[in-house]
XYZ file of C-alpha atoms in Angstrom:
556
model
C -4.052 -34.522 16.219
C -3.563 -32.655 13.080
C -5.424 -29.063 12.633
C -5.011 -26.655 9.865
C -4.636 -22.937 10.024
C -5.026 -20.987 7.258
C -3.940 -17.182 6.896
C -2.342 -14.969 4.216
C 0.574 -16.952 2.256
C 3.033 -14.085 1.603
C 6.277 -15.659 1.020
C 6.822 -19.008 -1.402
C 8.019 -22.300 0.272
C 7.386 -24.854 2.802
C 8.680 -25.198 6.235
C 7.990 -27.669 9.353
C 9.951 -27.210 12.630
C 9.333 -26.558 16.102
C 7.364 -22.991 17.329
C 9.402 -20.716 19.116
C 7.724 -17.648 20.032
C 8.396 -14.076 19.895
C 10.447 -12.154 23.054
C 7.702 -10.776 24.756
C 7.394 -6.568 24.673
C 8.960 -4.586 26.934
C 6.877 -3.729 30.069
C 5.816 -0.411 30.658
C 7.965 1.807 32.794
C 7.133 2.781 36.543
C 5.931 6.605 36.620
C 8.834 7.895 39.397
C 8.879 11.438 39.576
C 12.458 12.869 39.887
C 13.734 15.821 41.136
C 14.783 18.844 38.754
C 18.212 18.160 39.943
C 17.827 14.947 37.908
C 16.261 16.486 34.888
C 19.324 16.987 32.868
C 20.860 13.749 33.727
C 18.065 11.956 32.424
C 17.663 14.152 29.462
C 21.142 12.823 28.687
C 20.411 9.427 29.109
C 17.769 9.506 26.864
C 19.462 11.414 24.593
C 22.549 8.594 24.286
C 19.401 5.483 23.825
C 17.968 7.411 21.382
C 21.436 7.668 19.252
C 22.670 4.185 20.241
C 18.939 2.532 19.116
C 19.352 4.752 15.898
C 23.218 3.439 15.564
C 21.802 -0.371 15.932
C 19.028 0.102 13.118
C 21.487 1.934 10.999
C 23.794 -0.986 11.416
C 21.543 -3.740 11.177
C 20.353 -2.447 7.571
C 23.889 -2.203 6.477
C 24.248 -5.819 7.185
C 21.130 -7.009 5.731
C 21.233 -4.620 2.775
C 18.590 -4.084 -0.077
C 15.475 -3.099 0.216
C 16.102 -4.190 4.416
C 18.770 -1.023 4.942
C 16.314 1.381 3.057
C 13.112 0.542 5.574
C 15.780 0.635 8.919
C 17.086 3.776 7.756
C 13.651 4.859 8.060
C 13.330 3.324 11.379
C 16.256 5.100 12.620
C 14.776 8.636 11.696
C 11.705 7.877 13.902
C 14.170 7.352 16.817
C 15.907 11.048 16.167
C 12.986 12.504 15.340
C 13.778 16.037 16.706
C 9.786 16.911 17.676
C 9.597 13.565 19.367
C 12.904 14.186 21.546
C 11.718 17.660 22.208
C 8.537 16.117 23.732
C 10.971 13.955 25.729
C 12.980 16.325 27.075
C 9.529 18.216 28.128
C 8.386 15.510 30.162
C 11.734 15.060 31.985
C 11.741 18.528 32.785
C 8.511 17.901 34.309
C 9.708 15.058 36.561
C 10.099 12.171 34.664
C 12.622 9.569 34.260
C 13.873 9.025 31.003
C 12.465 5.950 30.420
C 9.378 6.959 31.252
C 9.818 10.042 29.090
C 10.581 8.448 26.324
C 7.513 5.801 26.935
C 4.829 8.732 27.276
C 6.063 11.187 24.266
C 6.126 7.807 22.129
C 2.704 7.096 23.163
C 1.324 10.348 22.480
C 2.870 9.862 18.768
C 1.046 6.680 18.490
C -2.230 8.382 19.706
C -1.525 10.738 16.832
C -0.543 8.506 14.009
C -3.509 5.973 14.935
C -6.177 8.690 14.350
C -4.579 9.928 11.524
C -6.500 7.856 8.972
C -5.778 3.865 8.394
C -2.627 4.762 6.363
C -0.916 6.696 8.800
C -2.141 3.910 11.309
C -0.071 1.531 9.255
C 3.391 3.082 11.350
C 2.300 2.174 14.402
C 4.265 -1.317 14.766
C 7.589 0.484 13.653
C 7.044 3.021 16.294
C 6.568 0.625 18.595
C 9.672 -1.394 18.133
C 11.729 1.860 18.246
C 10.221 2.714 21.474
C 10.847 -0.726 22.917
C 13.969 -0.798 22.062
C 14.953 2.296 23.725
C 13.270 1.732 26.680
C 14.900 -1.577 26.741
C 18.165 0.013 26.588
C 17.158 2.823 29.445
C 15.980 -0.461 31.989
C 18.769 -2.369 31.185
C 16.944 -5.033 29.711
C 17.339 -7.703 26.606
C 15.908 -6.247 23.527
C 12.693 -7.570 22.388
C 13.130 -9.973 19.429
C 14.036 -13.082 17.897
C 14.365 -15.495 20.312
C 18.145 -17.732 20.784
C 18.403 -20.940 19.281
C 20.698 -23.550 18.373
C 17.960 -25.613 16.287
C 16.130 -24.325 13.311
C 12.473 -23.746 14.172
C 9.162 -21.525 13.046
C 8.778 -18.366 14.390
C 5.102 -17.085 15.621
C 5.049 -13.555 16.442
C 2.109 -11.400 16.933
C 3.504 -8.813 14.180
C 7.592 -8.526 13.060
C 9.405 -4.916 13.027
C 11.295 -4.372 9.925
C 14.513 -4.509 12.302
C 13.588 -8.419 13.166
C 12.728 -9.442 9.774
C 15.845 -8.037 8.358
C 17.693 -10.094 10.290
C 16.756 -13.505 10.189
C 19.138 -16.285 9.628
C 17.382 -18.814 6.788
C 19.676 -21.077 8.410
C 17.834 -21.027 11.732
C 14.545 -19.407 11.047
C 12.574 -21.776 8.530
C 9.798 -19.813 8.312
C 7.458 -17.385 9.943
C 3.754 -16.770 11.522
C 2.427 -13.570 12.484
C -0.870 -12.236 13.754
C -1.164 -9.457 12.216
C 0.384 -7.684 9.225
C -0.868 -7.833 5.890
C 0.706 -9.408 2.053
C 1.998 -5.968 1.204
C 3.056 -5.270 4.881
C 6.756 -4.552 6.025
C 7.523 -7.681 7.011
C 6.065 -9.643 4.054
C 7.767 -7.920 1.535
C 11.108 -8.606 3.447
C 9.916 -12.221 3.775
C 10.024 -12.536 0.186
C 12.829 -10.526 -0.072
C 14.651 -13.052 1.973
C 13.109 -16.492 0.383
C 11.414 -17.523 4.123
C 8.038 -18.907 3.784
C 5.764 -16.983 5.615
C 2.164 -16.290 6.883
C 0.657 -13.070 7.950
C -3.216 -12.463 9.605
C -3.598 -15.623 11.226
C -5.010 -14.688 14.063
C -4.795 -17.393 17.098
C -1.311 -18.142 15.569
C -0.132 -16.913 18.995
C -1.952 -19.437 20.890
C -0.135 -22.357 19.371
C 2.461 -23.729 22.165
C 5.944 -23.546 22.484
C 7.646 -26.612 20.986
C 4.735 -27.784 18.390
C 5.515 -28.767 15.500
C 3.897 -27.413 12.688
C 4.452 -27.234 8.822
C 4.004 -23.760 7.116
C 3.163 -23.480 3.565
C 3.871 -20.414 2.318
C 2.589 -20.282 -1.025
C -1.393 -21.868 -0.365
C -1.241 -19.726 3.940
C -2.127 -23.045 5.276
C -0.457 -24.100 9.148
C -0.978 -27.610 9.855
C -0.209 -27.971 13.680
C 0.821 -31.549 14.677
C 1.221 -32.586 11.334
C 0.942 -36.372 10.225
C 4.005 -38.053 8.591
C 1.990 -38.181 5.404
C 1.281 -34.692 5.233
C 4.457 -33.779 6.120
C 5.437 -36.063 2.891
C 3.076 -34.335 1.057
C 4.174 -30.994 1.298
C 7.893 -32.020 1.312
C 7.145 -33.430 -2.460
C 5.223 -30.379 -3.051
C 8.167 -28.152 -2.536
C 11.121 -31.225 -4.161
C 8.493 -30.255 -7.224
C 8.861 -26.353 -6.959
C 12.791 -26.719 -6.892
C 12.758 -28.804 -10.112
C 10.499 -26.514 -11.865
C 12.567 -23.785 -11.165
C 16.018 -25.257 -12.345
C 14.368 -26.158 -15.352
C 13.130 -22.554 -16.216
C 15.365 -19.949 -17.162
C 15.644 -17.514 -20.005
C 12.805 -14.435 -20.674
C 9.493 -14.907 -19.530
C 6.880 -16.786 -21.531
C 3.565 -18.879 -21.933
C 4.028 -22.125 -22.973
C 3.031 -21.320 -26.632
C 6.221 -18.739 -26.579
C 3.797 -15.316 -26.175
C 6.418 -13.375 -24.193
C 5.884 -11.752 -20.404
C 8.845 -9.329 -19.695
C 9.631 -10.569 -15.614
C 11.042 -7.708 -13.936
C 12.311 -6.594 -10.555
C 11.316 -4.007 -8.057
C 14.353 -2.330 -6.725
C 14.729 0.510 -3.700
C 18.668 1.110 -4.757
C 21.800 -0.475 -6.036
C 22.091 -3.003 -3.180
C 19.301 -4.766 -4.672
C 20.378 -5.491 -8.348
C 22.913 -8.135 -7.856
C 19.444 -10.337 -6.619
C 17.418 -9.259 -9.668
C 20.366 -10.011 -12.172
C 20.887 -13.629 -10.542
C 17.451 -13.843 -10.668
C 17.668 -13.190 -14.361
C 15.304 -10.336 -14.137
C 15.012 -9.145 -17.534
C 15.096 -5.401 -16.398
C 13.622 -3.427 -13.575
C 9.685 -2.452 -13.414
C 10.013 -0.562 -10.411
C 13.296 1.728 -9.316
C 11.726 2.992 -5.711
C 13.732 5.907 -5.917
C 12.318 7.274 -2.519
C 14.518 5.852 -0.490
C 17.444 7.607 -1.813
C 15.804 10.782 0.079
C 14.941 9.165 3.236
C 18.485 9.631 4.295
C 17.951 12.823 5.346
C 14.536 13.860 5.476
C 15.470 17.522 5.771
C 16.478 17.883 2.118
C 16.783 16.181 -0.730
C 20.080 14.952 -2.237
C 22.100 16.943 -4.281
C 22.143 16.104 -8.405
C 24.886 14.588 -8.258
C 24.289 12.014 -5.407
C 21.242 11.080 -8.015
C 23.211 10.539 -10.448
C 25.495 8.405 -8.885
C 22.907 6.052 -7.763
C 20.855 5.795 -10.804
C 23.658 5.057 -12.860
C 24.766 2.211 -10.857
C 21.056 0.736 -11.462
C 20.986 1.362 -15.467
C 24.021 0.269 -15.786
C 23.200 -3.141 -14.269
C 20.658 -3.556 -17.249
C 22.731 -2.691 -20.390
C 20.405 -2.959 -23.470
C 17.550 -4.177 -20.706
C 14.726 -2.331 -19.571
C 14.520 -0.295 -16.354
C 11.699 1.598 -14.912
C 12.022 4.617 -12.543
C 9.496 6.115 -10.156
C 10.257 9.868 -9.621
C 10.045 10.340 -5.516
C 6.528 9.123 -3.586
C 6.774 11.184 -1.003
C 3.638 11.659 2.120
C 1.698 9.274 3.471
C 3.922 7.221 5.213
C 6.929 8.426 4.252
C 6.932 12.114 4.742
C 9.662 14.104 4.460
C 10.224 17.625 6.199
C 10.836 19.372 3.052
C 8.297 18.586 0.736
C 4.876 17.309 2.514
C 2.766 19.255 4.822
C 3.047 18.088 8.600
C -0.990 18.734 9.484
C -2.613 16.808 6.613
C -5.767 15.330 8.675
C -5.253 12.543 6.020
C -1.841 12.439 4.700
C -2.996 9.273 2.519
C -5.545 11.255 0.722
C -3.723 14.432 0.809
C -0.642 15.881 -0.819
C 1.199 13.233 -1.953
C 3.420 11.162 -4.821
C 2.842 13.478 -7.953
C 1.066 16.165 -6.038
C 3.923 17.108 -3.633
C 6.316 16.806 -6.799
C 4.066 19.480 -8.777
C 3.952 21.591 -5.377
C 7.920 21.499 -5.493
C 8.678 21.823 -9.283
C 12.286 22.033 -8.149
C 12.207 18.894 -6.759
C 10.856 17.259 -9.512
C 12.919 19.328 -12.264
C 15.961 18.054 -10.326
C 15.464 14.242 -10.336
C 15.032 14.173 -14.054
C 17.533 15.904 -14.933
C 19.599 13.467 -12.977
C 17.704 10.880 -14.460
C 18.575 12.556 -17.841
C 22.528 12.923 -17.295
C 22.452 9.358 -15.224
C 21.420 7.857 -18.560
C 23.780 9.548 -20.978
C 26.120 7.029 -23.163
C 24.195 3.791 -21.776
C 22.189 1.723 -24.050
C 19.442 1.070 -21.508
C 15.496 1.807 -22.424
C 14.837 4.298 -19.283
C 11.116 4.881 -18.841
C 10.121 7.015 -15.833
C 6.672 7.548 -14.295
C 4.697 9.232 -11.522
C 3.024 8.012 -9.076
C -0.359 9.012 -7.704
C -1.355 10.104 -11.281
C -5.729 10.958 -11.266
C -6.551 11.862 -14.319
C -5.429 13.361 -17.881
C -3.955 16.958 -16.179
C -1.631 15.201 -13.690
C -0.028 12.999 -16.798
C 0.143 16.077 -18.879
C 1.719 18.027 -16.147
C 4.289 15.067 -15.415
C 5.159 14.772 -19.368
C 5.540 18.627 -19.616
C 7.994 17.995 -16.839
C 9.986 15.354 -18.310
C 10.207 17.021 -21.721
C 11.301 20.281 -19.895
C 13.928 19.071 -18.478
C 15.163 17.134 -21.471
C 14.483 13.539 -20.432
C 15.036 11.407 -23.228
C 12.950 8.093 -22.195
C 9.372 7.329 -22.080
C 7.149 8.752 -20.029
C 4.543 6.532 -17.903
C 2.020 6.688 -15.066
C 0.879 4.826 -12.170
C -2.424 3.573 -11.536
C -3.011 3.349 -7.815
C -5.977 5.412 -7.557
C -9.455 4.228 -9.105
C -10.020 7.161 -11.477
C -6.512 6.392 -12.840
C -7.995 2.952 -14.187
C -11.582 4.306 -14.764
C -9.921 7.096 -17.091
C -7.232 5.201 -18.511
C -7.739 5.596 -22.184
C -7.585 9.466 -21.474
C -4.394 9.292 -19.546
C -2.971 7.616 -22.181
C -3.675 10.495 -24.812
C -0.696 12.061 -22.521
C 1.993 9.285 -21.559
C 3.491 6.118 -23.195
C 3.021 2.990 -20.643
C 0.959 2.231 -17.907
C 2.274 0.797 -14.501
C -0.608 -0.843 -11.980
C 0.563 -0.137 -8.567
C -1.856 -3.063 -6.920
C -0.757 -2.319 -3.503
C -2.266 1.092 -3.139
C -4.826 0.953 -6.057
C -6.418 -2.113 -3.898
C -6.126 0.134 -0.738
C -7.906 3.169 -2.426
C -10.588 1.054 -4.112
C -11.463 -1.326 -1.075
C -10.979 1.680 1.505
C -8.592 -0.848 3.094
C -4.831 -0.042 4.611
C -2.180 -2.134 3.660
C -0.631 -2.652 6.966
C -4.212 -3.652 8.910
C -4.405 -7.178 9.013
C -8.056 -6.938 10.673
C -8.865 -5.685 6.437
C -6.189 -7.997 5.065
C -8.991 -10.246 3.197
C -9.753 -6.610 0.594
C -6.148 -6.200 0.238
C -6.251 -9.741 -1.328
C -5.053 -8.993 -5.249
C -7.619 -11.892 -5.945
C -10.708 -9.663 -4.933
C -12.690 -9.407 -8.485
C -13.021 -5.661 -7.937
C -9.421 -5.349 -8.355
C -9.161 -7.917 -11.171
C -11.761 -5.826 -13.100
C -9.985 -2.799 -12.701
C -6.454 -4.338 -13.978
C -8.472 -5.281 -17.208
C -9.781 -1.820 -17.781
C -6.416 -0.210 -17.925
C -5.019 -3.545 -19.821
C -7.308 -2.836 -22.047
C -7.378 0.734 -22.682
C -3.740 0.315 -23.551
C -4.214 -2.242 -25.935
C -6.456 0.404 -28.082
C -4.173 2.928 -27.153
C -1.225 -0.036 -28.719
C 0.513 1.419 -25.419
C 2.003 -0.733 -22.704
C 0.050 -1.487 -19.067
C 2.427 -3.860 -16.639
C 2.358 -4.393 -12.941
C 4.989 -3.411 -10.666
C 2.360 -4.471 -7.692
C 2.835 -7.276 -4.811
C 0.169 -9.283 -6.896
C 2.975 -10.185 -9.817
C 5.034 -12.080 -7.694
C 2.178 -14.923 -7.267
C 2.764 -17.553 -9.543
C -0.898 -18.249 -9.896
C -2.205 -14.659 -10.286
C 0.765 -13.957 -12.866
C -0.815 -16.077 -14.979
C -4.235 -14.386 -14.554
C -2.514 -10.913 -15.152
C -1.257 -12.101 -18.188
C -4.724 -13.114 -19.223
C -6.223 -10.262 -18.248
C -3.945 -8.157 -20.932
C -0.598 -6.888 -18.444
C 2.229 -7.077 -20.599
C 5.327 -6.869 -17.869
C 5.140 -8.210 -14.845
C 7.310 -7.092 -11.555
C 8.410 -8.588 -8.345
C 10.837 -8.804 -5.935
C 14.172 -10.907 -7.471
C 13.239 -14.072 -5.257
C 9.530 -14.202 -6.656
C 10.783 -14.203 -10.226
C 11.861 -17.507 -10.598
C 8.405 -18.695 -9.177
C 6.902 -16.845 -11.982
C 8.641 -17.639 -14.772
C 8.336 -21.619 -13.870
C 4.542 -21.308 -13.683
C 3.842 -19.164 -16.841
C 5.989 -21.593 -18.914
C 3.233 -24.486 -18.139
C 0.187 -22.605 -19.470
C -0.948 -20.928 -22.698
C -2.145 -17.569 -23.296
C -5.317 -19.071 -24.502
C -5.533 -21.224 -20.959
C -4.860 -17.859 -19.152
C -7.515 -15.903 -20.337
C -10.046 -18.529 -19.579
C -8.363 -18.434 -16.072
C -8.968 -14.718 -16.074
C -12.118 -14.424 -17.004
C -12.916 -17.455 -14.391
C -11.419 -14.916 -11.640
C -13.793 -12.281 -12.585
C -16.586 -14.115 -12.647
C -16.376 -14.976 -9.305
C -17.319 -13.257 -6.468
C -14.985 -12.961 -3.590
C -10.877 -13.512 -3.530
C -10.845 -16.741 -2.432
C -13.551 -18.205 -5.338
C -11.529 -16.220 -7.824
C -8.321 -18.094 -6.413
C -10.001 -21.989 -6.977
C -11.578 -20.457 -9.859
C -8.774 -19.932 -11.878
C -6.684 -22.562 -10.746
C -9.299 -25.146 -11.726
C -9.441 -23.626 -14.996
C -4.951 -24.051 -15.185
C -5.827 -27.652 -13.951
C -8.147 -28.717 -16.722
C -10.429 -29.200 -14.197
């Protein structure tokens, strides 16, 4: 008998196959006390796990590439961690085996990072499946993960590690379920990233047997378990329409009645602009240029490494327009040389623009790469700061850029409340406006990102959130400045349309989202999405907003 599910649609599509379920976690070591003759034995087997888990995430980014290698890279530095194997190497000296070493010191991590504020608490998975995966490796057992299979099916996990995700063969995986997780989590960003229809926080997904069949719809977060033949007819028409919408559109983005929505990508690096050009981004909104100094978390890269790598991005985009964060460094991605290591809440703490005015080097370096990176290229670079408060922190960031000779606009983020509340102000000091929705919905709802128990305030729908987007809209259209998002929320079809009613002038995804978008904004007028904008705010939770405004785009 047909049921329907219904979490968090995070990735576009529809998919109907068989459940095959997660490889269940590895089991906790026994607690065997060795003798201190042992010690340094199992130090070095620890030791050689550690750098052959950290060789397997390295690897396994390098063959998924983008945005994938950037967040396994990351991975892999939680495996080395050098405080982490110290604690290891502690406990073995103490009398335990490596495995179990290596089990406890992770643990105690996890303690640490779970009571570390929601944010923080957000790491937890990825620690986890690093510490599996070692201990796997010390037992001598398979490594948790995506299960064998010669047929395509659905995959229903309780939560996916970045190093699973990355991984998945379209070919065989037609979509996936998890748990947990979040629609700006890990795991739904790679989803997108990918093009596998996915659902996260569906709790009970897990209880669904081995074999069903169900049919996933990405887009809507609807599971229909046992579906009927006409259902499954249903949706299959539903997604034959989405394919022909989207080989008809091409060219800028645009309402119907031609009133023009730059569609941009997000990008952590060159490995991800060949996607956004075949995508026909238009330019990148968001150049994620952190993850060029999560290689080595000890320093940061030299100028010239900067260079290199911006230049390949700008130069993907001649005459186009590309968008560069400077580094967003703490929370959860701290880095040894620039953010504290005992902030009791690294999330509200020291970090994007803060740790870059703390370390003036730091931040005098990147744009002066940014400056030479651009030199002789016809592209419109614009380069903003995240984590920007209030009027000092965007005159502090301009100073910056003019000081060190940056010729390109200068922009800031609005991820924090005040940011949105005061935008008219902030404006007074910088050029453009970039929502971050992500974090400005995690700061305004008090809700992390990666928490899928809170997933329903991360919702971009919420009205809150909607009212705060048309604040800073606005205060750049006095301002005749520009306010775009380079948020998760652009890369729904639906809510594009609302963004553009609300006032955004750019939107940015990832590439595979962009398509999506430009097909849907090319049905509706501006005039059709304001009314579905003001619809959305009128209502009073996400999912009211959601029927609101697509009743309005159905003439409803």
């Amino acid at each position: 008998m047909e049921t329907t599910l219904r979490g968090v649609g995070v990735s576009h599509g529809v998919a109907i196959g068989e459940v095959r379920h997660m490889g269940t976690a590895v089991l906790e070591p026994p607690a065997r006390q060795i003798t201190a003759d042992e010690a340094e034995r199992e130090q070095g087997r620890a030791r050689q796990a550690v750098s052959a888990v950290a060789a397997d995430l390295i690897a396994r980014g390098q063959l998924a590439g983008g945005e994938a290698q950037h967040v396994l890279e990351a991975q892999a530095m939680i495996a080395e961690d050098p405080e982490l194997m110290a604690d290891v190497d502690r406990r073995i000296a103490v009398g335990s085996t490596a495995e179990r070493g290596v089990y406890d010191a992770f643990a105690a991590y996890r303690d640490l990072l779970a009571g570390a504020g929601e944010y923080m608490a957000g790491r937890v998975a990825d620690l986890d499946d690093v510490r599996n995966r070692i201990v796997a490796r010390l037992l001598g057992v398979p490594m948790p993960g995506v299960p064998d299979s010669d047929e395509p099916y659905v995959l229903i996990a309780r939560d996916l590690a970045p190093a699973d995700t990355a991984l998945l063969d379209p070919a065989l995986v037609l979509g996936f379920v998890t748990e947990e997780g979040g629609p700006t989590s890990h795991s739904a960003i790679l989803a997108r990233a990918l093009g596998v229809p996915a659902i996260v926080a569906l709790p009970g997904a897990g209880e669904i047997a081995e074999g069903t069949v169900i049919a996933v719809d990405g887009s809507t977060g609807d599971l229909f378990v046992e579906p009927t033949a006409e259902k499954k007819a249903e949706l299959a028409a539903a997604a034959a329409e989405r394919k022909a919408a989207l080989a008809a559109s091409s060219g800028p983005g645009a309402t119907s009645d031609g009133h023009k929505v730059p569609l941009l990508a997000n990008v952590g690096g060159p490995a991800d602009v060949p996607a956004a050009v075949e995508a026909g981004a238009e330019g990148v909104g968001l150049f994620r240029t952190e993850f060029l100094f999560l290689d080595d978390s000890k320093k940061a890269p030299s100028e010239e490494k900067q260079i290199e790598s911006y230049r390949k991005v700008l130069e993907a985009f001649p005459e186009g327009r590309v968008v560069v964060r400077v580094l967003d460094a703490g929370a959860d991605k701290p880095l040894d040389f620039l953010t504290p290591a005992d902030e009791p809440n690294p999330a509200l703490g020291v970090r994007g623009l803060r740790s870059l005015l703390d370390h003036p080097d730091v931040l005098r370096t990147q744009l002066t790469a940014l400056a030479k990176a651009a030199e002789g290229l016809p592209v419109y670079l614009e380069v903003m700061a995240p984590m920007v408060a209030d009027r000092i922190d965007a005159k502090a960031f301009a100073d910056a850029c003019r000081e060190a000779g940056l010729k390109a606009k200068f922009g800031a983020m609005v991820e924090i409340p005040s940011a949105a509340l005061r935008a008219r102000s902030i404006l007074q000091e910088v050029e453009f406006l970039s929502l971050g929705t992500n974090d400005l919905a995690q700061y305004a709802f008090a809700a992390d990102r990666q928490v899928g128990a809170v997933s329903r305030l991360q919702d971009p729908w919420q009205p809150a959130l909607l009212d705060l987007i048309a604040m800073s809209a606005d205060a750049a259209r006095a301002e005749g400045k520009s306010c775009g998002v380079c948020g998760e929320a652009a890369s729904d079809p639906l809510l594009a349309c609302v963004l553009t009613g609300l006032g955004v002038t750019s939107l940015s995804m990832g590439a595979a989202s962009i398509p999506y978008v430009r097909a849907t904004l090319a049905k509706y007028t501006l005039a059709q999405c304001e009314r579905a904008a003001a619809a959305a705010r009128a209502s009073d939770s996400a999912e009211e907003a959601r029927v609101a405004a697509q009743a309005v785009l159905s003439g409803e």
